[in-house]
Tab-separated table of C-alpha atoms in Angstrom:
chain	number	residue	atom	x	y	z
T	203	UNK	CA	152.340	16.017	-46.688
T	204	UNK	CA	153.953	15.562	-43.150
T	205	UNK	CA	153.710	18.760	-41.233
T	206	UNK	CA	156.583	19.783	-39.556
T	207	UNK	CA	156.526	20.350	-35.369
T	208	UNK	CA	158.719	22.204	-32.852
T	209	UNK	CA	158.924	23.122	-29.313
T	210	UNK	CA	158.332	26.573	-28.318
T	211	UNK	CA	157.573	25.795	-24.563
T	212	UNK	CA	159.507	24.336	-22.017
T	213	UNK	CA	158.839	23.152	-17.986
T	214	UNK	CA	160.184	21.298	-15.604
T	215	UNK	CA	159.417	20.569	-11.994
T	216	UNK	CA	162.309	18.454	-10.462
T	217	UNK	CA	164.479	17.295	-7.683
T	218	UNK	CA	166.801	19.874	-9.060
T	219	UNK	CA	164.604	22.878	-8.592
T	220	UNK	CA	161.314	23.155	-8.921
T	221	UNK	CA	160.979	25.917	-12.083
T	222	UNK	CA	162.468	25.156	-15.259
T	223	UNK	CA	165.392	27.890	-14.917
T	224	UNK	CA	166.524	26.433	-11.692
T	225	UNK	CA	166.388	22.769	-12.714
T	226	UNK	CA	168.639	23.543	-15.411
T	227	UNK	CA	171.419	25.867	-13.195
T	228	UNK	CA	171.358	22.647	-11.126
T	229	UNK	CA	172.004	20.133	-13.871
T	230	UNK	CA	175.048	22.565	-15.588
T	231	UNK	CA	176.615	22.982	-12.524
T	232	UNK	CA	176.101	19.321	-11.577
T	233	UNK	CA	174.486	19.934	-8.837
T	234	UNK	CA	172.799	16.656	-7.272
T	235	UNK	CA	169.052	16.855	-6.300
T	236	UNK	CA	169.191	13.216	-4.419
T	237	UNK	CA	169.408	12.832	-0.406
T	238	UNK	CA	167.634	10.900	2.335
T	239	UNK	CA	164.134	10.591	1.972
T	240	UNK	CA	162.378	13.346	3.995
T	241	UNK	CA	158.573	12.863	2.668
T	242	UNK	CA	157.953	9.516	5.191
T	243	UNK	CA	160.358	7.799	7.392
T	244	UNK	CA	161.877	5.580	5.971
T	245	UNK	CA	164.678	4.313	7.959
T	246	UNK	CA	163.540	0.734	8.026
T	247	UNK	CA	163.990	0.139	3.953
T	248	UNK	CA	166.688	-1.053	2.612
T	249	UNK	CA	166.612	2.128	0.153
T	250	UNK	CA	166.541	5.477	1.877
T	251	UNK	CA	167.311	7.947	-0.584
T	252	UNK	CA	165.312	9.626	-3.958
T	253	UNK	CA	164.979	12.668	-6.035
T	254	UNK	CA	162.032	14.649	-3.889
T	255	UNK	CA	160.907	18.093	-5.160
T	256	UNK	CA	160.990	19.699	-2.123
T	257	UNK	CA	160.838	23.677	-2.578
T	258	UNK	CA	157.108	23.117	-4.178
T	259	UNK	CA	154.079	24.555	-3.015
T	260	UNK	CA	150.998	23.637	-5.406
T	261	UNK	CA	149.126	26.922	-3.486
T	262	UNK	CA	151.197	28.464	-6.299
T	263	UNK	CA	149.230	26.894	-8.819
T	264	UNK	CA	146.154	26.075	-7.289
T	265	UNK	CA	143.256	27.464	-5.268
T	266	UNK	CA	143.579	26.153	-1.726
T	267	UNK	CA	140.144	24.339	-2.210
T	268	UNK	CA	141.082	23.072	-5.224
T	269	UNK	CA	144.074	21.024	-4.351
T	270	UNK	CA	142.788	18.054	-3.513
T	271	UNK	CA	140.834	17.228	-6.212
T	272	UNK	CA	144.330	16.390	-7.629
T	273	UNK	CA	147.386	14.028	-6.960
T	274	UNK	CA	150.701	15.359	-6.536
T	275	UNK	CA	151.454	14.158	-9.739
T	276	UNK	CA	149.065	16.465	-11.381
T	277	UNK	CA	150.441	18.932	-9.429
T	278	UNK	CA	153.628	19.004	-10.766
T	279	UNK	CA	151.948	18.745	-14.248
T	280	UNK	CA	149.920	21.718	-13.664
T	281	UNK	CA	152.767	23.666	-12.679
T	282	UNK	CA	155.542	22.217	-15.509
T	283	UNK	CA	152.345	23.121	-18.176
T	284	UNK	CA	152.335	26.883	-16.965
T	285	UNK	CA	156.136	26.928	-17.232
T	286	UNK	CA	155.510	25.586	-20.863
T	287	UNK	CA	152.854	28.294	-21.880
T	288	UNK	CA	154.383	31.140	-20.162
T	289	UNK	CA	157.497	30.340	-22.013
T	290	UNK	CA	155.587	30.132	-24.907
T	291	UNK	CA	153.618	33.168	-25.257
T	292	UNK	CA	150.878	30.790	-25.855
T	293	UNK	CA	147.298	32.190	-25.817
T	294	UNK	CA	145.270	30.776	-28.463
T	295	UNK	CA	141.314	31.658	-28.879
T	296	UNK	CA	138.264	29.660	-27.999
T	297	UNK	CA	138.280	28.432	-31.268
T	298	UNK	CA	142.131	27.289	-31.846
T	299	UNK	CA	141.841	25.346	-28.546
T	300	UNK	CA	139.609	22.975	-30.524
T	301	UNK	CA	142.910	22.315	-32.135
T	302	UNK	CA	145.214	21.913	-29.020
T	303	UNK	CA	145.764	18.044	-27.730
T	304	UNK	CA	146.883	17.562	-23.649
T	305	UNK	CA	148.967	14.046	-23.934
T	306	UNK	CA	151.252	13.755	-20.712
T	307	UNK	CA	152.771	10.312	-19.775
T	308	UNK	CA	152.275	8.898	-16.311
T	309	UNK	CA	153.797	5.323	-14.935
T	310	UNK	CA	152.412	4.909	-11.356
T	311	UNK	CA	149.674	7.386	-11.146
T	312	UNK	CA	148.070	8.269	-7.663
T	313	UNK	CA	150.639	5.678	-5.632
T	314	UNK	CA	150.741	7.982	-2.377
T	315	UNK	CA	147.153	8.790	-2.343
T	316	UNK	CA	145.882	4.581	-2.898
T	317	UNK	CA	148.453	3.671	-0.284
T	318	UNK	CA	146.414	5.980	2.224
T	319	UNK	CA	143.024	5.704	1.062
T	320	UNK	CA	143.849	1.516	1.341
T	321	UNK	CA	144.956	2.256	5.256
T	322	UNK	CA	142.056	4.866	5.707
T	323	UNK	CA	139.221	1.728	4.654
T	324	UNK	CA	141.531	-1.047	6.807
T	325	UNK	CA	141.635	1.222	9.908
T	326	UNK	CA	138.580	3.961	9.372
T	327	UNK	CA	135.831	2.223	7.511
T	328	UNK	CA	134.729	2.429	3.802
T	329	UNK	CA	132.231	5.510	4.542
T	330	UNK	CA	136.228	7.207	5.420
T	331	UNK	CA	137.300	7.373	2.516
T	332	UNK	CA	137.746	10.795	0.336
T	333	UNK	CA	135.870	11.222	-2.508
T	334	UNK	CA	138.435	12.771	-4.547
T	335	UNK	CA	140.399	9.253	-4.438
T	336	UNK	CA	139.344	7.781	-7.564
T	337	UNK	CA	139.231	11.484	-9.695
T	338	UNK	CA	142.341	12.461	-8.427
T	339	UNK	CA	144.281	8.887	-8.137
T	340	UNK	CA	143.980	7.775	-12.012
T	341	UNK	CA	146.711	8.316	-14.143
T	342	UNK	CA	144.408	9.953	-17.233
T	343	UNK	CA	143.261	12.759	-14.825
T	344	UNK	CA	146.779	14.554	-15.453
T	345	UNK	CA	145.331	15.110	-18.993
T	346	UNK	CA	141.910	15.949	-17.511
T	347	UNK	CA	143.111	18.569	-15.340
T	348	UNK	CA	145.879	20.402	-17.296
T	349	UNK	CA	143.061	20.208	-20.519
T	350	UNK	CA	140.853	21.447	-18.266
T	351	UNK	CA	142.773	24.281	-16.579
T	352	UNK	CA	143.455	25.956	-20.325
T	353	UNK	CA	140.221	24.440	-22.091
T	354	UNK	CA	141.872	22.906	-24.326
T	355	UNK	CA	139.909	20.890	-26.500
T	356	UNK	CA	141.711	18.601	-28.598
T	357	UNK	CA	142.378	14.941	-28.168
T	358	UNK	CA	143.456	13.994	-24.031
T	359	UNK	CA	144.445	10.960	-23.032
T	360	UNK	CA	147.597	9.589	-20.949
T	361	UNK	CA	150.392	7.058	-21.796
T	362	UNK	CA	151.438	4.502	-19.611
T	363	UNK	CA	154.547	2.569	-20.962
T	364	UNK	CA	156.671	2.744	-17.750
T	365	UNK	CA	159.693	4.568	-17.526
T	366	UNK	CA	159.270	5.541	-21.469
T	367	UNK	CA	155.530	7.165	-20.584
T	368	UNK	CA	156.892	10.579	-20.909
T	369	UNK	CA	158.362	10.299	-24.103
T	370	UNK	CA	155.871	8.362	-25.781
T	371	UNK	CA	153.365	11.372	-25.110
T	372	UNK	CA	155.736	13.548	-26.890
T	373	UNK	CA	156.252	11.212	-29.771
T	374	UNK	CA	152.110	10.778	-29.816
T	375	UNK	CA	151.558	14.813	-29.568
T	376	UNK	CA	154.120	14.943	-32.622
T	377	UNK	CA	152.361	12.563	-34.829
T	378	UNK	CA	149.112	14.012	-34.845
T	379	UNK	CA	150.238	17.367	-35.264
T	380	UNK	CA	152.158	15.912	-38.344
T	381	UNK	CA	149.289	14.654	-39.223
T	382	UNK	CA	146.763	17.813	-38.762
T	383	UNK	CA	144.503	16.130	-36.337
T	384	UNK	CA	146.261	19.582	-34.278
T	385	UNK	CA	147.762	22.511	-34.626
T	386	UNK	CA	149.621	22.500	-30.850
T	387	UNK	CA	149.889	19.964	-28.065
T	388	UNK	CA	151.115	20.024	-25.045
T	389	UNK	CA	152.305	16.630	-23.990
T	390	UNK	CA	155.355	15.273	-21.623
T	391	UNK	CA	155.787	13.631	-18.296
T	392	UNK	CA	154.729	13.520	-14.385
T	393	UNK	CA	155.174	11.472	-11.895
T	394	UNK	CA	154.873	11.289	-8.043
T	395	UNK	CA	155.860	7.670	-6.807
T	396	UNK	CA	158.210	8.353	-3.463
T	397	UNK	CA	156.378	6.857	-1.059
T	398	UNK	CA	156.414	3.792	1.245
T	399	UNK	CA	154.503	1.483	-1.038
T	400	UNK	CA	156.844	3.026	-4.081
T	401	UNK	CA	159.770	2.825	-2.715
T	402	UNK	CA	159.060	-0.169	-1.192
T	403	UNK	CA	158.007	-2.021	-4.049
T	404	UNK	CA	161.305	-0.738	-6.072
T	405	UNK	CA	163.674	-2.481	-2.657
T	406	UNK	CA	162.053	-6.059	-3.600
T	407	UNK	CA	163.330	-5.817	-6.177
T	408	UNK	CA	166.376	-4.660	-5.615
T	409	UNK	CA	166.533	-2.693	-8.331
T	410	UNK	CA	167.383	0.702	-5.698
T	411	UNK	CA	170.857	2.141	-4.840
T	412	UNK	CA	171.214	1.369	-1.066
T	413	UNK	CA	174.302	3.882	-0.940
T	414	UNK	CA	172.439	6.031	2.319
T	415	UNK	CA	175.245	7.168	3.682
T	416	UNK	CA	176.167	9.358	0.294
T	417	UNK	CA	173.025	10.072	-1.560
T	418	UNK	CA	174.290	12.436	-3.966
T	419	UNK	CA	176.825	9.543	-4.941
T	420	UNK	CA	173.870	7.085	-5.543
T	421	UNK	CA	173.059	7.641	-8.991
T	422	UNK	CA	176.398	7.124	-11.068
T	423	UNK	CA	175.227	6.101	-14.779
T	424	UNK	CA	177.973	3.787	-16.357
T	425	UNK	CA	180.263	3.718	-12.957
T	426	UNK	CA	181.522	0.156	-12.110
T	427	UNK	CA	180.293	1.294	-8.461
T	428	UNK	CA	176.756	1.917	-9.104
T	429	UNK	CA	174.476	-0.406	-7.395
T	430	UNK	CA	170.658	0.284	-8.415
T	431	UNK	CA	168.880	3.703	-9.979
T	432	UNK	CA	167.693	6.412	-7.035
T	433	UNK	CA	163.664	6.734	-7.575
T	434	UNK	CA	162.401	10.425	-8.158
T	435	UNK	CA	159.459	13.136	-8.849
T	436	UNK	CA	158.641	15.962	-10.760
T	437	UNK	CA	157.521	16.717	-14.285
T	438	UNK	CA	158.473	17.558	-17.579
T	439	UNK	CA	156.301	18.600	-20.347
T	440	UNK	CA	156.511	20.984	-23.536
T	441	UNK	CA	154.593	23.000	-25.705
T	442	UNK	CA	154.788	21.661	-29.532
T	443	UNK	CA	153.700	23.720	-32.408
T	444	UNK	CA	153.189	23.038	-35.975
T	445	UNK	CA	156.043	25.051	-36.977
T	446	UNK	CA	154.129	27.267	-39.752
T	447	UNK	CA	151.736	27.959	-36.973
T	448	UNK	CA	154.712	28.843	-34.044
T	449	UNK	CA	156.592	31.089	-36.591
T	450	UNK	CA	153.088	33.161	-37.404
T	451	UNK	CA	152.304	34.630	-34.427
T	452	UNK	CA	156.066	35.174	-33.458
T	453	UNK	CA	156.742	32.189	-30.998
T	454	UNK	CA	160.067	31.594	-29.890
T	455	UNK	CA	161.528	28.414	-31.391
T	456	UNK	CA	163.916	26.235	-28.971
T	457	UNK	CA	164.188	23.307	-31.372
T	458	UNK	CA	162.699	21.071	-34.103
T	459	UNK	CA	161.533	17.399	-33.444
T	460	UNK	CA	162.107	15.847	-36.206
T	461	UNK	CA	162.021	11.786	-35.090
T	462	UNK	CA	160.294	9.610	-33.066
T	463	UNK	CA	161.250	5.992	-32.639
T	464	UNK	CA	159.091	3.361	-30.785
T	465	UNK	CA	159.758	-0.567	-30.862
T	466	UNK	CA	159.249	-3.296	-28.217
T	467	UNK	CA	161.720	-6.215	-27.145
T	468	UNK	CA	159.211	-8.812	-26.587
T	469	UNK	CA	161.617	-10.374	-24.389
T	470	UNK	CA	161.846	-9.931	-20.215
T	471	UNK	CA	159.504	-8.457	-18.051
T	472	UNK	CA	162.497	-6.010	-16.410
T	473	UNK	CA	165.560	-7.016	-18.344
T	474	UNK	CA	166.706	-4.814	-21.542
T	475	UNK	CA	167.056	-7.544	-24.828
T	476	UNK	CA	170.688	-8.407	-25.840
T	477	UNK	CA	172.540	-5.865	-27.012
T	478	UNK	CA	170.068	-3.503	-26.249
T	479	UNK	CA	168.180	-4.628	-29.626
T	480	UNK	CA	164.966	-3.135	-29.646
T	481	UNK	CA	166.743	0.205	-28.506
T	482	UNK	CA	169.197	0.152	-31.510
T	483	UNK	CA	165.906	-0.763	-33.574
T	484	UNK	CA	164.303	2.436	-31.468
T	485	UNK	CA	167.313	4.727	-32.071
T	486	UNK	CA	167.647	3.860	-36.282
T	487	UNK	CA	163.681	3.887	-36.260
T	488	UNK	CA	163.801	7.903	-35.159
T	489	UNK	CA	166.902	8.667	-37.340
T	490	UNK	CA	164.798	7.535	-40.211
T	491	UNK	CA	162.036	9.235	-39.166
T	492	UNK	CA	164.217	12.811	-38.538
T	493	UNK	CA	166.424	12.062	-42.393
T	494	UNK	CA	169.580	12.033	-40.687
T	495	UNK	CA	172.529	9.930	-39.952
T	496	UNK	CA	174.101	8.351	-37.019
T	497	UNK	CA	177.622	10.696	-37.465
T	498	UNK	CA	175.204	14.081	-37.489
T	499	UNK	CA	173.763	13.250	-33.783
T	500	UNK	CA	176.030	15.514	-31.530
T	501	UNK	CA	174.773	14.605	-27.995
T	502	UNK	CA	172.676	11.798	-26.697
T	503	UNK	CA	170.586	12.267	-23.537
T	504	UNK	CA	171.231	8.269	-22.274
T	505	UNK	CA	167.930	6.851	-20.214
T	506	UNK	CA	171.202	5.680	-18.245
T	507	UNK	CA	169.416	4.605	-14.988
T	508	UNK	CA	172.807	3.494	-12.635
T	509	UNK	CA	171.488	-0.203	-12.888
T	510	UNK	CA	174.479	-2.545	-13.805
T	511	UNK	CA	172.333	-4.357	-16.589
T	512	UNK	CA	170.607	-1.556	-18.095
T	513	UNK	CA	173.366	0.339	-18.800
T	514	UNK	CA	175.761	-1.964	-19.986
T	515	UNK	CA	172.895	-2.687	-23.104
T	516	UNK	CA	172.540	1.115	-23.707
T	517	UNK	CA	175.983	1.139	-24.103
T	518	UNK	CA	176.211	-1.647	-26.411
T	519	UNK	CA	172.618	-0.358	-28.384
T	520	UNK	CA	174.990	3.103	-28.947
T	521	UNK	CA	177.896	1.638	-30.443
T	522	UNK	CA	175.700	-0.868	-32.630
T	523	UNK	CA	173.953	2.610	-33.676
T	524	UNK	CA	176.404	5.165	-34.118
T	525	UNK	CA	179.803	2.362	-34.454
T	526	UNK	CA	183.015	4.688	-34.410
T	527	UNK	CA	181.123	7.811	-33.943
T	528	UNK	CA	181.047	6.975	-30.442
T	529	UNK	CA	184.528	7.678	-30.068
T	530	UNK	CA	184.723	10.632	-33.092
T	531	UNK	CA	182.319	13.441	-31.723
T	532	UNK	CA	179.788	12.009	-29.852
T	533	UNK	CA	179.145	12.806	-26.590
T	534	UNK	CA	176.880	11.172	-24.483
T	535	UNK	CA	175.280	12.053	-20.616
T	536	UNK	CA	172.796	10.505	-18.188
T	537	UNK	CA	171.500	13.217	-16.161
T	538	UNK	CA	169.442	10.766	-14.094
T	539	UNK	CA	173.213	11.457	-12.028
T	540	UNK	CA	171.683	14.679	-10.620
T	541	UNK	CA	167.673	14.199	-11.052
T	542	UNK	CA	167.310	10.239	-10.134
T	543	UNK	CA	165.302	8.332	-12.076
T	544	UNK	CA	161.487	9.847	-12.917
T	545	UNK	CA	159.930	6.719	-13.916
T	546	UNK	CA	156.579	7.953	-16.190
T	547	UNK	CA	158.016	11.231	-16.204
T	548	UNK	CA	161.688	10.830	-16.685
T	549	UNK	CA	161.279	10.854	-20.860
T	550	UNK	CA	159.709	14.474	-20.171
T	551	UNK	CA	161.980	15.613	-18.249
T	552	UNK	CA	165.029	14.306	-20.284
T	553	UNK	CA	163.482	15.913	-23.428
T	554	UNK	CA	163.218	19.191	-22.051
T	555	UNK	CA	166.932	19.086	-21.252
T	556	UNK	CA	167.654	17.870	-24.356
T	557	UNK	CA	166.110	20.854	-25.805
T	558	UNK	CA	168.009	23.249	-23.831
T	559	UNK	CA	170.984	21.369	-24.534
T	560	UNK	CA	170.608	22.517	-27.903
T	561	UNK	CA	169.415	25.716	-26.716
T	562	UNK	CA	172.494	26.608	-25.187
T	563	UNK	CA	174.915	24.341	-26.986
T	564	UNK	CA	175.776	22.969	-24.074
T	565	UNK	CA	176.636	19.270	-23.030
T	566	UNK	CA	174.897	18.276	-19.322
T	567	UNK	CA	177.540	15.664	-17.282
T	568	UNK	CA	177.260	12.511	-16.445
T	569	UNK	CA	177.528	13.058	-12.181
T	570	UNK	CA	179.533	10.602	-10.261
T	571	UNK	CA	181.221	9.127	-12.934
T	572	UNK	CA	184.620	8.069	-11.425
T	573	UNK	CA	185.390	4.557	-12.666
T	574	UNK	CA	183.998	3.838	-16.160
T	575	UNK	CA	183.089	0.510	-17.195
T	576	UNK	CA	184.915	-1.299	-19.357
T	577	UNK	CA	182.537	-1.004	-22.018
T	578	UNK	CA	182.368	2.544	-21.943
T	579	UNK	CA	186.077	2.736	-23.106
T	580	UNK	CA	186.411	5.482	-25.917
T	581	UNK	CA	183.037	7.012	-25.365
T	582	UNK	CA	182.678	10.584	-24.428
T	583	UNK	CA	180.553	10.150	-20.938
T	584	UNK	CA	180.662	13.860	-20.655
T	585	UNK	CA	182.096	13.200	-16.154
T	586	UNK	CA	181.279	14.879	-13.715
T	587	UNK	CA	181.229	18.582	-15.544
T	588	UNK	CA	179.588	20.242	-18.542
T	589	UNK	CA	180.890	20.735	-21.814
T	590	UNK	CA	180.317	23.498	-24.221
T	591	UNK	CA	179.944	22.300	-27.776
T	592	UNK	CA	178.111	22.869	-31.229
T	593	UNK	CA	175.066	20.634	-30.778
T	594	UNK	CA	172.967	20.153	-34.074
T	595	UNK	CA	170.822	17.393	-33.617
T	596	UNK	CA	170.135	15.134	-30.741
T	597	UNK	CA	168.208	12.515	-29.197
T	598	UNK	CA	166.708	11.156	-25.767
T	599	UNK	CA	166.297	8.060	-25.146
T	600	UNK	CA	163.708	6.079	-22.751
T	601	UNK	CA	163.272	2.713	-22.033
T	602	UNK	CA	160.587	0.968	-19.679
T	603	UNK	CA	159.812	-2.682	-17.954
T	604	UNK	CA	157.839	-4.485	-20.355
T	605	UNK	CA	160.509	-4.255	-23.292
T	606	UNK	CA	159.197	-0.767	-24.062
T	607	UNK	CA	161.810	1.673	-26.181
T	608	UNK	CA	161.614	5.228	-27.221
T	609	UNK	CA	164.410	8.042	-29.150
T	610	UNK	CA	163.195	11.275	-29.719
T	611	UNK	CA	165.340	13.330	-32.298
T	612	UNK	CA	165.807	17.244	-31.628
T	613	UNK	CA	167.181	19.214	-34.083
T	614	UNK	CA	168.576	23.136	-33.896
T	615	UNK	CA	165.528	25.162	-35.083
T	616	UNK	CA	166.275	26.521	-38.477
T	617	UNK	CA	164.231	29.827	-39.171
T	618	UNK	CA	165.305	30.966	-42.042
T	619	UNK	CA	161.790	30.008	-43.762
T	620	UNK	CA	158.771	31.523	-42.455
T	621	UNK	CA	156.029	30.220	-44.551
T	622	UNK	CA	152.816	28.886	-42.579
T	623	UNK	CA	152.182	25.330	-42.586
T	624	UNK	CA	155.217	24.300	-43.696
T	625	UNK	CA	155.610	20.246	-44.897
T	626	UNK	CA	157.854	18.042	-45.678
């Protein structure tokens, strides 16, 4: 029998703020976390904007001696994780953290740190280099150290599927919770790629918004005007539960997630398939999965980068999926308009809002959204300000380079039933 699994959890470390609280204030009031880059100077790229987290101080969450055995990237994993437990009221024994997986999603890993450690051994010598490089620099370490920090003992590994990294960890943790390999998991997103060699990389291929002189107008999501996605950091991860398990020792229960959907396009290294095929094929795999139908989705958190090709297929891939819906009570947001785009962590992040979507029925906007496309005609885009409304079910969506698609599906958390280890 398939167990069932919530979230009872929640942090976020973002552009936006760097607690969970404050990241969401930011996103209802549609508040933009994007400027000029302030990390490195970067006034000779052709891109000099992103999403930096810049009110964070990992002294907060480490010991001082202690920081540099990790990347920024764990960092922000480290500190998203607390958010998630605290929230939680999780404190399981020695024994139940046998049963407790750490699964968090990265895309770049340790970018910064190889960038310097590569001009420390050009410049300094080999002998120069630190020996925390390698330990701290590889993407599995997020795992390591958050595992680590809470001795948890369960499965720990990382997923690296670009920009869909975040959500595939989620999907993962779910599964083997369904499964009982675990009884909890904590599993989403980080990511810490705004740097020169990042951002750098990103401008050949012009794949970056190159609007400087308005950075909180660089990220517009289905606006003829956008021009390229706005890179970003932070993290996103949550605490999931089987749900027998959460409602036993009293946990407070944001939402259900009750389908994960995960196909490839085998098609382009960078470009989505046509008519955002494998995402339809992601998007009808997870209502499957979850037992519901396209007209019971209420709100749809878009992966909606601002990139003129990828969102013209998501747009198509939602109409193919939910047909007239689109235009009879769904409503749909990118809130990559406020955060920028968190590559490995951005399906982390976007589920966490998703879940306080539901949590406070409450419809994130689409920032920057002046000039719809044409093919956005009749959908609900939620511009430029939130919307209060009854919100059910939803899903996220994330989609990577490589042809790489994930939906998770969120539903309201129904509590009416509190028998332990509850199946379905």
């Amino acid at each position: 029998m398939r167990r069932r699994v919530v979230v009872t959890g929640i942090g976020a470390v973002s552009p936006c703020g760097a607690t969970t609280e404050s990241t969401w204030e930011s996103i209802v009031q549609g508040r933009s976390g994007i400027d000029t880059i302030q990390r490195f100077d970067a006034s000779s790229f052709a891109s000099q904007i992103a999403g930096e987290v810049l009110d964070f101080d990992p002294l907060d969450y480490f010991e001082k001696k202690r920081v540099r055995e990790a990347e920024r990237f764990t960092h922000f994993a480290i500190a998203a994780s607390q958010m998630a437990l605290d929230y939680a009221g999780f404190k399981p024994t020695d024994d139940q953290k046998e049963r407790v997986a750490t699964i968090v999603g990265v895309g770049m890993c340790g970018l910064e740190l190889l960038q310097q450690q590569v001009l420390t051994m050009e410049q300094r010598g080999p002998r120069r280099m630190s020996p925390y490089f390698i330990p701290a620099a590889i993407a599995n370490m997020t795992s390591g150290q958050v595992s680590m920090r809470w001795g948890f003992r369960g499965p720990s590994f990382t997923t690296t599927s670009a920009c869909a990294s975040g959500a595939h960890s989620i999907g993962e943790a779910a599964r083997k919770i369904e499964r009982g390999d675990v009884d909890a998991a904590l599993a989403g997103g980080a990511e810490a790629s705004v740097c020169g060699t990042g951002v750098g990389g990103f401008c050949a291929m012009r794949a970056l918004s190159k609007r400087n002189h308005a950075p909180a107008e660089a990220s517009r999501p289905f606006d003829k005007g956008r021009d390229g996605f706005v890179i970003a950091e932070g993290a996103g991860m949550m605490l999931l539960e089987e749900r027998g398990h959460a409602l036993q020792r009293g946990a407070p229960v944001l939402a259900e997630l009750v389908g994960y959907g995960a196909t490839a396009d085998a098609y382009h290294l960078t470009q989505p398939a046509p008519e955002g095929e494998g995402a339809q094929r992601a998007m009808r795999v997870a209502l499957t999965d979850a037992r519901l139908r396209p007209e019971q989705i209420d709100y749809v958190n878009a992966h909606a980068t601002s990139t003129l090709m990828g969102d013209a297929k998501e747009l198509e891939a939602l109409r193919g999926v939910f047909g007239t819906h689109v235009e009879r009570g769904l409503s749909i947001s990118s809130t990559k308009s406020m955060h920028g785009h968190l590559l490995g962590a951005a399906g982390g992040l976007e589920a966490v809002l998703t879940v306080l979507a539901i949590r406070d029925q409450l419809c994130p906007p689409t920032l920057n959204l002046v000039d719809p496309e044409e093919a956005a005609v009749g959908f609900d885009l939620v511009p430029n300000v939130s919307k209060k409304k009854p919100i059910h079910a939803a899903i996220s969506n994330s989609f990577g380079f490589g042809g790489t698609n994930v939906t998770l599906a969120f539903e309201r958390p129904d509590l009416s039933q509190t028998t332990p280890n509850d199946a379905s």
